[in-house]
Short mmCIF file of C-alpha atoms and ligand atoms in Angstrom, two decimals:
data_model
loop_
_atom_site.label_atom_id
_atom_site.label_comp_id
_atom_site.label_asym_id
_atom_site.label_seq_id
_atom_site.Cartn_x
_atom_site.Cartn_y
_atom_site.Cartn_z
CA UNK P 18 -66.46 -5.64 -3.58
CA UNK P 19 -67.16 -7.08 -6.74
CA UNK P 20 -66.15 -9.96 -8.98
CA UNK P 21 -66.68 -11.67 -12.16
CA UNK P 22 -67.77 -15.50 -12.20
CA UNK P 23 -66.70 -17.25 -15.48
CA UNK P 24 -67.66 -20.36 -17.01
CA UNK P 25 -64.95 -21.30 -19.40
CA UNK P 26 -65.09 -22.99 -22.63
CA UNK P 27 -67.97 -20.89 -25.08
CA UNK P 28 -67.18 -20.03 -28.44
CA UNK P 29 -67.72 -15.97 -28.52
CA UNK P 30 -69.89 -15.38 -31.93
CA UNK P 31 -72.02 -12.33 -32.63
CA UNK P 32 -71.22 -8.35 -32.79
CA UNK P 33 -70.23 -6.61 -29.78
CA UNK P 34 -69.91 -2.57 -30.64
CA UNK P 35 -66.59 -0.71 -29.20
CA UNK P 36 -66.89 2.49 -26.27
CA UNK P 37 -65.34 5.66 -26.86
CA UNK P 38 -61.28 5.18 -25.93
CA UNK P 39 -60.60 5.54 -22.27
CA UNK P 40 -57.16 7.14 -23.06
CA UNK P 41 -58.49 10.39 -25.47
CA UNK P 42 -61.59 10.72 -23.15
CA UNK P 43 -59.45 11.51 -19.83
CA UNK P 44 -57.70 14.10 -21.29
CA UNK P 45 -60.16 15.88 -23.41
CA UNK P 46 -62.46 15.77 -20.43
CA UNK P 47 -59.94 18.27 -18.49
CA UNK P 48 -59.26 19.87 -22.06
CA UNK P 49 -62.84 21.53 -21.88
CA UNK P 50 -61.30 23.37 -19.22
CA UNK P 51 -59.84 25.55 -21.59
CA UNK P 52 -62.88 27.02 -23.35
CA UNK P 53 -64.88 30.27 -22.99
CA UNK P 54 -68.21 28.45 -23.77
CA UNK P 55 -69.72 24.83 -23.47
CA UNK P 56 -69.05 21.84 -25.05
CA UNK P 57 -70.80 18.90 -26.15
CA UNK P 58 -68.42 15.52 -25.97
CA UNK P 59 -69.76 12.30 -27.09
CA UNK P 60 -68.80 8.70 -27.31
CA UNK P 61 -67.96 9.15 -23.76
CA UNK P 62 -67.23 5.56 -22.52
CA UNK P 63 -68.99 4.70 -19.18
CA UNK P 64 -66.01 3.74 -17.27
CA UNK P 65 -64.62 5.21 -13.80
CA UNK P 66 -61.60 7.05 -14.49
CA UNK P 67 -64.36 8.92 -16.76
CA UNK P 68 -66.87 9.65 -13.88
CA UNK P 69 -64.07 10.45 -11.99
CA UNK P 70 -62.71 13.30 -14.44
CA UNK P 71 -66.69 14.35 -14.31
CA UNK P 72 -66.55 14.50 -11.14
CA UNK P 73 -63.46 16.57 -10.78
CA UNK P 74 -64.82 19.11 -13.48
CA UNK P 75 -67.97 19.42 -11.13
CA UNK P 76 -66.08 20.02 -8.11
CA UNK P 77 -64.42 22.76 -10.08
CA UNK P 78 -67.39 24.41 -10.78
CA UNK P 79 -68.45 23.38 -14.12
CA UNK P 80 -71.85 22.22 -14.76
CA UNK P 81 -71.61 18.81 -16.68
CA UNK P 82 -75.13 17.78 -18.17
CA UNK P 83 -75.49 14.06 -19.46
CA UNK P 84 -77.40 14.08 -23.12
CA UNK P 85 -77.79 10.62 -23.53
CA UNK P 86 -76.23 7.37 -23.15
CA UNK P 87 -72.75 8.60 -23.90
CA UNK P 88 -72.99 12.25 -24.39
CA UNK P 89 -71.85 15.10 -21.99
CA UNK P 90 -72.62 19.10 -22.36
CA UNK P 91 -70.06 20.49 -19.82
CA UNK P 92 -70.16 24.19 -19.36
CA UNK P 93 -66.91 25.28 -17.80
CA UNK P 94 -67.52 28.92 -17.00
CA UNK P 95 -68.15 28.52 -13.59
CA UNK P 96 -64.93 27.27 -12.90
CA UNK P 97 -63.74 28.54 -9.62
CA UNK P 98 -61.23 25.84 -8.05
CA UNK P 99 -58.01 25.01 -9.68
CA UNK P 100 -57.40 22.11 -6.91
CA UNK P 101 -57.62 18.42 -7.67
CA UNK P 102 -57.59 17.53 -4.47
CA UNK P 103 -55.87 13.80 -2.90
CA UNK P 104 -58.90 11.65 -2.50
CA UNK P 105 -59.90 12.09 -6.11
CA UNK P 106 -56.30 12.41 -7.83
CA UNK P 107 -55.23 9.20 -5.81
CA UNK P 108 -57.59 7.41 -7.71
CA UNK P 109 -56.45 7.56 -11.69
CA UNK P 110 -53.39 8.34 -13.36
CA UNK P 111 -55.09 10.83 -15.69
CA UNK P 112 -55.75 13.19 -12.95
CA UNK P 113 -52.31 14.66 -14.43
CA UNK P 114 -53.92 16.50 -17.29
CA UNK P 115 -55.85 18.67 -15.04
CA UNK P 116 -52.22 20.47 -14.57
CA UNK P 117 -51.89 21.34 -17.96
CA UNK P 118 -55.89 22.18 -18.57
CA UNK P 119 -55.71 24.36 -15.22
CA UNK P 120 -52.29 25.86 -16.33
CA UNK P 121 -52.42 26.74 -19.67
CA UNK P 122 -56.22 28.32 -18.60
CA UNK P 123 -55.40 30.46 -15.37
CA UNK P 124 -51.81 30.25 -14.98
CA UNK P 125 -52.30 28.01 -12.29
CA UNK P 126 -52.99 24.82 -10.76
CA UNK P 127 -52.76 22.91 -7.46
CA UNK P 128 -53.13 18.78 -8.09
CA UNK P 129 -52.31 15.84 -6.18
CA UNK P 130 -49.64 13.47 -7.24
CA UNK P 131 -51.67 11.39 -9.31
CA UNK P 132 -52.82 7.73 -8.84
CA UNK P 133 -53.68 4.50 -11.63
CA UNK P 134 -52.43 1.53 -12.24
CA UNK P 135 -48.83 -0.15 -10.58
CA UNK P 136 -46.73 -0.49 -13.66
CA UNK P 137 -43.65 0.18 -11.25
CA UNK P 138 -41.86 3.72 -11.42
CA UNK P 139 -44.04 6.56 -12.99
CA UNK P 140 -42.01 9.18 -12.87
CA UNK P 141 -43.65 12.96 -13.93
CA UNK P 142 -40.01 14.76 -14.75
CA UNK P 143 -40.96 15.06 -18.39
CA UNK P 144 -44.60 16.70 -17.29
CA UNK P 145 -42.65 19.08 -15.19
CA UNK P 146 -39.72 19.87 -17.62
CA UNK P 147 -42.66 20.80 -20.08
CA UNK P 148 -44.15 23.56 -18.15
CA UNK P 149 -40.94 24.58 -17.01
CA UNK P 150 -40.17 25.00 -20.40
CA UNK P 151 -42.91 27.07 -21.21
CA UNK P 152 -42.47 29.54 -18.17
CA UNK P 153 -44.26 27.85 -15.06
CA UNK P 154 -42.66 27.13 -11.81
CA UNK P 155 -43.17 24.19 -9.87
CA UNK P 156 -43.30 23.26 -6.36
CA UNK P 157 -43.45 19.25 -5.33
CA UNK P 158 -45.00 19.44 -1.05
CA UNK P 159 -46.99 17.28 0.97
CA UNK P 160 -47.85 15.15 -2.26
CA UNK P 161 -49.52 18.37 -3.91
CA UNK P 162 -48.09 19.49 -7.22
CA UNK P 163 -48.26 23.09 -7.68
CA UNK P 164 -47.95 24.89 -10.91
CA UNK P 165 -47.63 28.91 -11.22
CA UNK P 166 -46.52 31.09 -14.10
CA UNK P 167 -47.25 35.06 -15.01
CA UNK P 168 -47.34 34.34 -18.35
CA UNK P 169 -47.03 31.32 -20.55
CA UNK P 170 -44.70 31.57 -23.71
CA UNK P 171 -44.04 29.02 -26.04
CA UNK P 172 -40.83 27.29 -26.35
CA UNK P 173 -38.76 24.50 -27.64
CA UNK P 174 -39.74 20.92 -25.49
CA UNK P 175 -37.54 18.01 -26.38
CA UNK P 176 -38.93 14.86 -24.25
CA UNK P 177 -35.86 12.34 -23.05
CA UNK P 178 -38.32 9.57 -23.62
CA UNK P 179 -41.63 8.98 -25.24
CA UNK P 180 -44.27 10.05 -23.21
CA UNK P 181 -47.86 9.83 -24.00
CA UNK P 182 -49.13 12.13 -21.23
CA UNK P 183 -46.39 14.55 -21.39
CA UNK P 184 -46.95 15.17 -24.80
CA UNK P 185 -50.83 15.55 -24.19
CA UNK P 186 -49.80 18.07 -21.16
CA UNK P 187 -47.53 20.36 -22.80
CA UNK P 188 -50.32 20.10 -25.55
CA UNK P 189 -52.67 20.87 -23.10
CA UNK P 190 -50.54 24.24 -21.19
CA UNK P 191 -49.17 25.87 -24.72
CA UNK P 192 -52.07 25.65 -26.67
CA UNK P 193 -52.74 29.75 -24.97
CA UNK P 194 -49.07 30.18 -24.44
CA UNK P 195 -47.79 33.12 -26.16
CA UNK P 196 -45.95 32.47 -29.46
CA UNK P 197 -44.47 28.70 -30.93
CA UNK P 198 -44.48 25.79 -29.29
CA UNK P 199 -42.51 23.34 -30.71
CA UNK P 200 -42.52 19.51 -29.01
CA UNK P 201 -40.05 17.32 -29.98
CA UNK P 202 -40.16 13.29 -29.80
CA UNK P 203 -43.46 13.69 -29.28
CA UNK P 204 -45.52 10.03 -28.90
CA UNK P 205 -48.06 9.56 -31.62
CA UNK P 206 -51.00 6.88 -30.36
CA UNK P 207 -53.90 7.84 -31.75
CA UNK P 208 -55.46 9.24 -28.69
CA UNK P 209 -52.73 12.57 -28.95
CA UNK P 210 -53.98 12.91 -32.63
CA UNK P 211 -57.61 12.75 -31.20
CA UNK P 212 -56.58 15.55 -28.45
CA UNK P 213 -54.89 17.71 -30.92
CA UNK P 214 -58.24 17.53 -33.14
CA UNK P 215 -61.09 18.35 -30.63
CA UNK P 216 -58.30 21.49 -29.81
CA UNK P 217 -58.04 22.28 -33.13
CA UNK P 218 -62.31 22.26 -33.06
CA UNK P 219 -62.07 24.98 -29.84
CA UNK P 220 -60.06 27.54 -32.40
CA UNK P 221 -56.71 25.74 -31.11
CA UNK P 222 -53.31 25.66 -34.19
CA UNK P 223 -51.38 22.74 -33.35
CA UNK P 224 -49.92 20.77 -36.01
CA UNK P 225 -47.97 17.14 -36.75
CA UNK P 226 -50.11 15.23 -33.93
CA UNK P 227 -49.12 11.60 -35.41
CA UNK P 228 -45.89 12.34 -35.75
CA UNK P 229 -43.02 12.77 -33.59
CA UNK P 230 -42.91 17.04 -34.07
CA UNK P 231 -45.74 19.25 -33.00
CA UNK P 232 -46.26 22.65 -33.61
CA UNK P 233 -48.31 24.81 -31.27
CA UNK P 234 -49.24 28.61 -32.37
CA UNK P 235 -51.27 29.70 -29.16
CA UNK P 236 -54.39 31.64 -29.59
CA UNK P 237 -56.42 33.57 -26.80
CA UNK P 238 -59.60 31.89 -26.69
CA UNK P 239 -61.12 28.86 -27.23
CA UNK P 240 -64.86 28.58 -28.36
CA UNK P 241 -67.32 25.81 -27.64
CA UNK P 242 -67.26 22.16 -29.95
CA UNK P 243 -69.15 19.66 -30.01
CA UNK P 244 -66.68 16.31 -30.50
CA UNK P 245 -66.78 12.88 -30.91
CA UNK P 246 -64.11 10.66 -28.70
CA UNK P 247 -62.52 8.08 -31.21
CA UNK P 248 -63.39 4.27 -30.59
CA UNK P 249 -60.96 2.45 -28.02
CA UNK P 250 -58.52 0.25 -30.06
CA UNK P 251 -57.27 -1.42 -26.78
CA UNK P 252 -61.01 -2.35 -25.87
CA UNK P 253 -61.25 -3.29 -29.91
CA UNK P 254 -57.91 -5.42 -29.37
CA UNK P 255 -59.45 -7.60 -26.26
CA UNK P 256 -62.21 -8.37 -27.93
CA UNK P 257 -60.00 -9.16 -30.88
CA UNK P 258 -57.91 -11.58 -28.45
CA UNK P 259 -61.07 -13.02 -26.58
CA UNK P 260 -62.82 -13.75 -29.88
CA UNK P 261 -59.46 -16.28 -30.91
CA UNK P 262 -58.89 -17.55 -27.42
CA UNK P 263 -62.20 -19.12 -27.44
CA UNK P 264 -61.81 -20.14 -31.16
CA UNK P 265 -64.94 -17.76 -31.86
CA UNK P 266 -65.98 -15.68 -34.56
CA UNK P 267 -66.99 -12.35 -33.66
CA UNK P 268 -67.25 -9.17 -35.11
CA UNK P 269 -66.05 -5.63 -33.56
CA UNK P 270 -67.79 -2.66 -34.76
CA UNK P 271 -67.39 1.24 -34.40
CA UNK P 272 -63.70 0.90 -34.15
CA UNK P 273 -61.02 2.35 -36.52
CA UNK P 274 -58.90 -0.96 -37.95
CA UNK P 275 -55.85 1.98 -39.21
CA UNK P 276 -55.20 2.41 -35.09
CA UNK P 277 -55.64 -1.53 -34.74
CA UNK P 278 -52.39 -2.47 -37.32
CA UNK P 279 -49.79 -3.89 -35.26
CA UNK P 280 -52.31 -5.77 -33.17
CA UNK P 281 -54.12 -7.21 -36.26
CA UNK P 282 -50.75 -8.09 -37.80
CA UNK P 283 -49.08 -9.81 -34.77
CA UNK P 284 -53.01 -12.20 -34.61
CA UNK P 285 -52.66 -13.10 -38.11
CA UNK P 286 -49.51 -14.23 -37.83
CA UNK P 287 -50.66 -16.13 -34.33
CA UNK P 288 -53.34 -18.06 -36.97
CA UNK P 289 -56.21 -15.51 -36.43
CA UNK P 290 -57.93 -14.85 -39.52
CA UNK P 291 -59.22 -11.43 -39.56
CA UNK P 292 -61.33 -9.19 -42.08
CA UNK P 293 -61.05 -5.40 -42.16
CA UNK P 294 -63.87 -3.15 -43.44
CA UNK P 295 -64.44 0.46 -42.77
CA UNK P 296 -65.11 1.07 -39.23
CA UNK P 297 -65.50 -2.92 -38.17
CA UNK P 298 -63.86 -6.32 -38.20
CA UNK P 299 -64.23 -9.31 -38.35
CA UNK P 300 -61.96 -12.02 -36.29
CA UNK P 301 -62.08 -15.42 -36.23
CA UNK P 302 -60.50 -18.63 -35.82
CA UNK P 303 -60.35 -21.61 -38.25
CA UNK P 304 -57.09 -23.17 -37.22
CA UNK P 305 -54.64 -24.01 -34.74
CA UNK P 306 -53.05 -20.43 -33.14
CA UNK P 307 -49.41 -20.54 -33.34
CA UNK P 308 -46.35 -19.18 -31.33
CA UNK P 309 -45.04 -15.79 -31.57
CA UNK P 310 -42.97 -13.07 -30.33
CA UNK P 311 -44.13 -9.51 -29.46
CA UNK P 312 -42.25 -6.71 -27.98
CA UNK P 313 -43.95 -3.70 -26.91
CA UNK P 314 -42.56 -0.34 -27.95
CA UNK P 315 -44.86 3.34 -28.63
CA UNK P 316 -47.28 3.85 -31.01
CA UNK P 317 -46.95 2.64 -33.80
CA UNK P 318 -45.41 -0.57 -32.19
CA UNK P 319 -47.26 -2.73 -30.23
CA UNK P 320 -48.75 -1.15 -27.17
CA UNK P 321 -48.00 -2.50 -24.26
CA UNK P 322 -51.49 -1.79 -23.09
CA UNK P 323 -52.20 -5.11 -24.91
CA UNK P 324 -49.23 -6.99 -23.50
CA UNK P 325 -50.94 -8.99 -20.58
CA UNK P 326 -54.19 -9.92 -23.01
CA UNK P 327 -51.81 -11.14 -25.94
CA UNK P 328 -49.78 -13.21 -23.03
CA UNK P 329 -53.01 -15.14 -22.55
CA UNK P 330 -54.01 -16.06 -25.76
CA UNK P 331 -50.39 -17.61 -26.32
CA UNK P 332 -50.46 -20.00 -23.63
CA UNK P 333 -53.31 -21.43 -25.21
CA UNK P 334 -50.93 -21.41 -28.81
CA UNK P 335 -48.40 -24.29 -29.86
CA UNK P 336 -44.69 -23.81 -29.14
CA UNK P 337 -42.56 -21.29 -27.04
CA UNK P 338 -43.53 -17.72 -27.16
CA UNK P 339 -41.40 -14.29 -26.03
CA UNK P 340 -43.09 -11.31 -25.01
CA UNK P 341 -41.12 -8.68 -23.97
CA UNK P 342 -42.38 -5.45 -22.25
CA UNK P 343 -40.48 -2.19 -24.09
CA UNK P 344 -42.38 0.59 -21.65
CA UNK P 345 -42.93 -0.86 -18.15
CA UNK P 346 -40.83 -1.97 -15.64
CA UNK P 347 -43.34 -4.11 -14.23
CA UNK P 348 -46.04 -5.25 -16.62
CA UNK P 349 -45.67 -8.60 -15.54
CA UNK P 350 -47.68 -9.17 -12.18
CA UNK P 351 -50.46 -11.14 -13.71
CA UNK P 352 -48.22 -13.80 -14.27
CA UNK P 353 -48.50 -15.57 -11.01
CA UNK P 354 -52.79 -15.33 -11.67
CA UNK P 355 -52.10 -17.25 -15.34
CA UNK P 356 -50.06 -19.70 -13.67
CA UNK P 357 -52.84 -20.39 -11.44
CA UNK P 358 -54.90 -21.01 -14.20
CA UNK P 359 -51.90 -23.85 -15.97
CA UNK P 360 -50.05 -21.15 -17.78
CA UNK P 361 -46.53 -22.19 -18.56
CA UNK P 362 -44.76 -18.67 -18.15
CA UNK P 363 -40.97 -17.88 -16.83
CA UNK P 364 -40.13 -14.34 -16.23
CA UNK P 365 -36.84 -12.89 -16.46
CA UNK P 366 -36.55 -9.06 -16.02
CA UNK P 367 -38.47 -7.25 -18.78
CA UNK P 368 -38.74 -10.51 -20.83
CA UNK P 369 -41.61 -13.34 -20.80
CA UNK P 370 -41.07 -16.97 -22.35
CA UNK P 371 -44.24 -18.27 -22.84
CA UNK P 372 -44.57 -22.43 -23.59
CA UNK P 373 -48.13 -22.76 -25.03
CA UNK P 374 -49.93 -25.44 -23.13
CA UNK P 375 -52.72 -25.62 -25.93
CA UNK P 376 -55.28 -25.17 -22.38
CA UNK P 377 -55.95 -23.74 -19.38
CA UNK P 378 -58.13 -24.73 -16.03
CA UNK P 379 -59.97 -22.56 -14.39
CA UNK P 380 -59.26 -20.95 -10.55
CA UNK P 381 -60.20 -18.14 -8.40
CA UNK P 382 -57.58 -15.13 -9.29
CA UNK P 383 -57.02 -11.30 -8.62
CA UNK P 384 -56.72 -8.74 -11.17
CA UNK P 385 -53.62 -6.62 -9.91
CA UNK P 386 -54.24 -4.03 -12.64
CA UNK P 387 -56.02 -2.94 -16.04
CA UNK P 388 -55.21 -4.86 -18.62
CA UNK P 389 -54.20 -7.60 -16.18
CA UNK P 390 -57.63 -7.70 -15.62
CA UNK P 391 -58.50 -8.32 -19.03
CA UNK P 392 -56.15 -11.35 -19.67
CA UNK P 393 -57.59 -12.62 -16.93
CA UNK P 394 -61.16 -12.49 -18.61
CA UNK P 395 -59.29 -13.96 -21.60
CA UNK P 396 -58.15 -16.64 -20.15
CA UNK P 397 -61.39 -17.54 -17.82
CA UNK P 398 -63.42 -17.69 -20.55
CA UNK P 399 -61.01 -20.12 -22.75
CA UNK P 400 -60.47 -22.17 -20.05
CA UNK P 401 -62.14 -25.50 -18.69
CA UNK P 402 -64.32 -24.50 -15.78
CA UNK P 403 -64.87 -21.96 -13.47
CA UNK P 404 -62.75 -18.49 -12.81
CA UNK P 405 -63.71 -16.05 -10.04
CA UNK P 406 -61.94 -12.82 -10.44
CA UNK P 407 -61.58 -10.87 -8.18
CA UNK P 408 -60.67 -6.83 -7.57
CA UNK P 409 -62.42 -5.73 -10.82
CA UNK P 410 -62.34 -2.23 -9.83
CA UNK P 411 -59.11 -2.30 -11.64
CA UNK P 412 -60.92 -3.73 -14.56
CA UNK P 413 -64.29 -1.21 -14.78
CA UNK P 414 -61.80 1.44 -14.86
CA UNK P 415 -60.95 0.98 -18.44
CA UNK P 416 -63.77 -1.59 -19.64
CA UNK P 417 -67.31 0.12 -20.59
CA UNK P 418 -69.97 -2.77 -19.13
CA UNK P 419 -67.16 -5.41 -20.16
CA UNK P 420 -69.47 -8.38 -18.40
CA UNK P 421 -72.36 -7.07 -20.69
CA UNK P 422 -70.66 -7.14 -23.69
CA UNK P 423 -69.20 -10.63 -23.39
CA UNK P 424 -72.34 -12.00 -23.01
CA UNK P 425 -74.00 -10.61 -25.64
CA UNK P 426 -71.27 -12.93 -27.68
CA UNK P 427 -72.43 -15.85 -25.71
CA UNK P 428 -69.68 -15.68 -22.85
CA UNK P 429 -71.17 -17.06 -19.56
CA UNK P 430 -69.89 -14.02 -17.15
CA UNK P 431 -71.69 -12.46 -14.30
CA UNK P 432 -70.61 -10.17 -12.15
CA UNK P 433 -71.30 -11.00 -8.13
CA UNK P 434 -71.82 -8.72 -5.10
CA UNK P 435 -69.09 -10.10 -2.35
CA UNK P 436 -69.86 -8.21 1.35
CA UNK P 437 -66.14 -6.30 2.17
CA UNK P 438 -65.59 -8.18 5.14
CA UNK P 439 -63.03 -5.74 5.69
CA UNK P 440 -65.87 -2.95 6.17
CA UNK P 441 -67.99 -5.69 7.94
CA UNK P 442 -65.64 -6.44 10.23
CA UNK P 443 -64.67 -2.48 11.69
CA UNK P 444 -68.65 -1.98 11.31
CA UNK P 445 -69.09 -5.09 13.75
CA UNK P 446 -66.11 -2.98 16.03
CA UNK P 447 -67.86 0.21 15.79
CA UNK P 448 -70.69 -1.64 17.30
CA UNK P 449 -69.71 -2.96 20.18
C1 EPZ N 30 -50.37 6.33 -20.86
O1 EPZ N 30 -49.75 6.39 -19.58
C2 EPZ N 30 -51.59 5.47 -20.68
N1 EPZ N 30 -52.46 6.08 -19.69
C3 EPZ N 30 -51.19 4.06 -20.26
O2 EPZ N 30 -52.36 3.29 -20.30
C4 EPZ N 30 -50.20 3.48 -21.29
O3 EPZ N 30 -49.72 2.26 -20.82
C5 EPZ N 30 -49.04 4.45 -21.52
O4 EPZ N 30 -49.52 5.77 -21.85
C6 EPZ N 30 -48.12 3.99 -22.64
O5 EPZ N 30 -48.85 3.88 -23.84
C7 EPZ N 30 -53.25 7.10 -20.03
O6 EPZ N 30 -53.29 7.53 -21.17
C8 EPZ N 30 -54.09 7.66 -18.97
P1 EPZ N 30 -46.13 7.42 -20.61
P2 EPZ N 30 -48.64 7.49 -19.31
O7 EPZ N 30 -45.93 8.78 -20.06
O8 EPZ N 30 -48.94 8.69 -20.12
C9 EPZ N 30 -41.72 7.07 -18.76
C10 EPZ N 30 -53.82 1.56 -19.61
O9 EPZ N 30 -53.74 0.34 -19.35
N2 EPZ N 30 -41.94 8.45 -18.28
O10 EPZ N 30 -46.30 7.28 -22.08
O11 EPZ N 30 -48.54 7.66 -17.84
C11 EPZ N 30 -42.59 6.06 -17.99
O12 EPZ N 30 -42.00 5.66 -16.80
C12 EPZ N 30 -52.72 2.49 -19.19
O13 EPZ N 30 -54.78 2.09 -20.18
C13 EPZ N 30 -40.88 9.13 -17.69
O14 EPZ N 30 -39.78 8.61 -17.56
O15 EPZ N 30 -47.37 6.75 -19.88
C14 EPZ N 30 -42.75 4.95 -19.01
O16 EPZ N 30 -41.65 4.09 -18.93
C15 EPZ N 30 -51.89 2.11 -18.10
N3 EPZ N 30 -41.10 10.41 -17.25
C16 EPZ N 30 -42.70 5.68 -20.36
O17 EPZ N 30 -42.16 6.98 -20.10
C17 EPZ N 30 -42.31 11.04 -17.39
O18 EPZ N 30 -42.43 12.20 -16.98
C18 EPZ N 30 -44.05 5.88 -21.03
O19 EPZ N 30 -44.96 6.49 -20.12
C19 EPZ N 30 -43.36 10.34 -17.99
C20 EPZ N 30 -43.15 9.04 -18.43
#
């Protein structure tokens, strides 16, 4: 058990450089899958749902080399298994896309209901009605999904809602199916662009990632790639938010400001003055940060992956703010932590009103999920004194050395081993 210790009140300044994004690298890792030969993937972020999709692809079979400091040859020939078993599926959400990797590779594919954060009900119906669609039955037992189909053949797939990892699945099981594919109100965050092109690299014809129809001509093989994961613009976008909550001046590097627009909008009109170049940015704060009201919708809305970090920075802005969540139905958990902390925040259903407070105090609090996590950072490093957060598991799930990072921008952060008294305590039973 892990947590972070923060001492509040340092202006961020320096460069910090962005990982590879979480969300593109879990589902081209189970993409390689599909390939006759190896593949070389870099930018890999170092973060565990990544080593957990590694791990996965090992069980399998495949032999995953690491080049370097983010680089991966996996060779997936060996593949023998097409089971993602409970105790590794439990433990990310992502574990989904080994359905459609498995699938649209052998026809088959055996996975456990999968795991991640608690954003309330995450249903899979649109995963399901996708391979249905394109010829595969399904059977739901014993918390085992289990896909089967002779033959894959492409079809018309209209999604009821916009689904990021539906979209990537169906991507994922037509890209061999036999014939067109054609997915309609498909989501289009940068990560399913990002999918679509390191498919397109294997030999793969899809067309109009980015926009809401795609077009999917399968082929019969795939060849080896080598591929470069695009930067994380939710990573980019809490350092973006740290960088204003501590009035700092900081700039983000290897990221791509095009996938950053809505967040670097809604900060300049919160009084955060930020510079765009190529592939960097610079953000910082001259000013006081004013109120503001953000609703989260798909790509190219807001995300709501940057929901609870955006929440923080406007309790430390003057006047009454509204967030409301547009994908969740329960994005709102870390609320009771910011309070905690002096955060002024009621919360009625799907809607936040935020009354900036202009500061917060420091206290011990509990990430209950991802991004929760990183508000919580936000707001422990803005605020007077000293925040202990604990259950950062949640938090090195998406963050690549997050602690590291900060303080190479002059955040005072370190991260402390606490004994599980939990284990302690049945090891003391054992003993007796
Ligand atoms: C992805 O989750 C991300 N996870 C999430 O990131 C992100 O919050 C979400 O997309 C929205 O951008 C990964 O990429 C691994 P959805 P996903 O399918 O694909 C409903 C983070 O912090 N829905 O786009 O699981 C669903 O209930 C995380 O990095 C159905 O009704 O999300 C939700 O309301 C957490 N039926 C909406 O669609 C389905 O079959 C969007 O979900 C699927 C989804």
């Amino acid at each position: 058990m892990d947590k972070f210790v923060i001492k509040g009140g340092r202006r961020l300044t320096g460069s910090v450089v962005i990982s590879g994004a979480k969300n593109a690298a879990v589902a081209i890792l189970p993409a390689v899958i599909l390939s006759d030969e190896p593949c070389i993937i870099e930018n890999v972020p170092d973060i565990s749902d990544v080593n957990i999709s590694l791990r996965i692809l090992r069980e399998m079979g495949a032999v995953v080399e690491n080049l370097g400091k983010d680089v991966y040859k996996i060779d997936p020939t060996g593949i023998d298994k097409v089971c993602v078993p409970y105790e590794t599926a439990r433990k990310m959400r992502a574990s989904y896309y080994f359905l459609g990797a498995l699938l649209g590779k052998f026809n088959k594919a055996r996975v456990s209901m999968p795991g991640g954060c608690p954003l309330g009900d995450r249903p899979i119906d649109q995963h399901l009605k996708a391979f249905s669609a394109l010829g595969a039955e399904y059977t739901l037992s014993q918390g085992m999904i289990d896909l089967k189909a002779d033959q894959l053949r492409g079809n018309q797939i209209f999604f009821d809602v916009v689904t990021v990892g539906a979209t990537m699945n169906a991507m994922l099981a037509a890209v061999k199916a036999e014939g067109l594919t054609v997915i309609e109100n498909a989501a289009k965050e940068p990560h399913i662009v990002d999918l679509a092109n390191f498919l397109n690299s294997m030999g793969a014809n899809i067309m109009g990632a980015g926009t809401d129809v795609i077009k999917i001509r399968g082929v019969q093989h795939l060849h080896g790639t080598s591929y470069s994961v695009i930067p994380d613009q939710i990573e980019a976008g809490t350092f973006m938010i740290a960088a204003a909550a501590t009035g700092g001046d900081v700039m983000i590097e290897n990221i791509t400001p095009k996938h950053l627009e809505s967040i670097t909008k809604k900060l300049e009109k919160i009084g955060v003055n930020i510079e765009q170049y190529d592939d960097s940015m610079r953000v910082w704060v001259d000013g006081p940060l004013v109120k503001a009201n953000v609703k989260t919708t798909p790509h190219p809305g807001f995300p709501t992956d940057m929901q609870p970090q955006i929440a923080a920075l406007l309790t430390l802005a003057e006047g009454t703010s509204i967030v409301t969540e547009g994908v969740w139905e329960q994005r709102f958990r870390y609320v009771d932590e910011l309070r905690r902390m002096g955060a002024d925040i009621t919360v009625n259903g799907k809607v936040a009103l935020i009354e900036g407070t202009g500061s917060l105090m420091g206290a011990p609090v509990k990430a209950c999920d991802l991004r929760a996590g990183a508000a919580l950072i936000i707001a422990g490093l803005a605020a007077n004194g000293i925040t202990e957060i604990e259950d950062i598991y949640h938090i090195e799930r998406g963050y690549d050395c997050m602690e590291g990072k900060l303080r190479g921008l002059g955040a005072d952060i370190e991260k402390i081993s606490v004994p599980d008294k939990m284990a302690e305590s049945k090891n003391a039973r054992a003993a007796v």
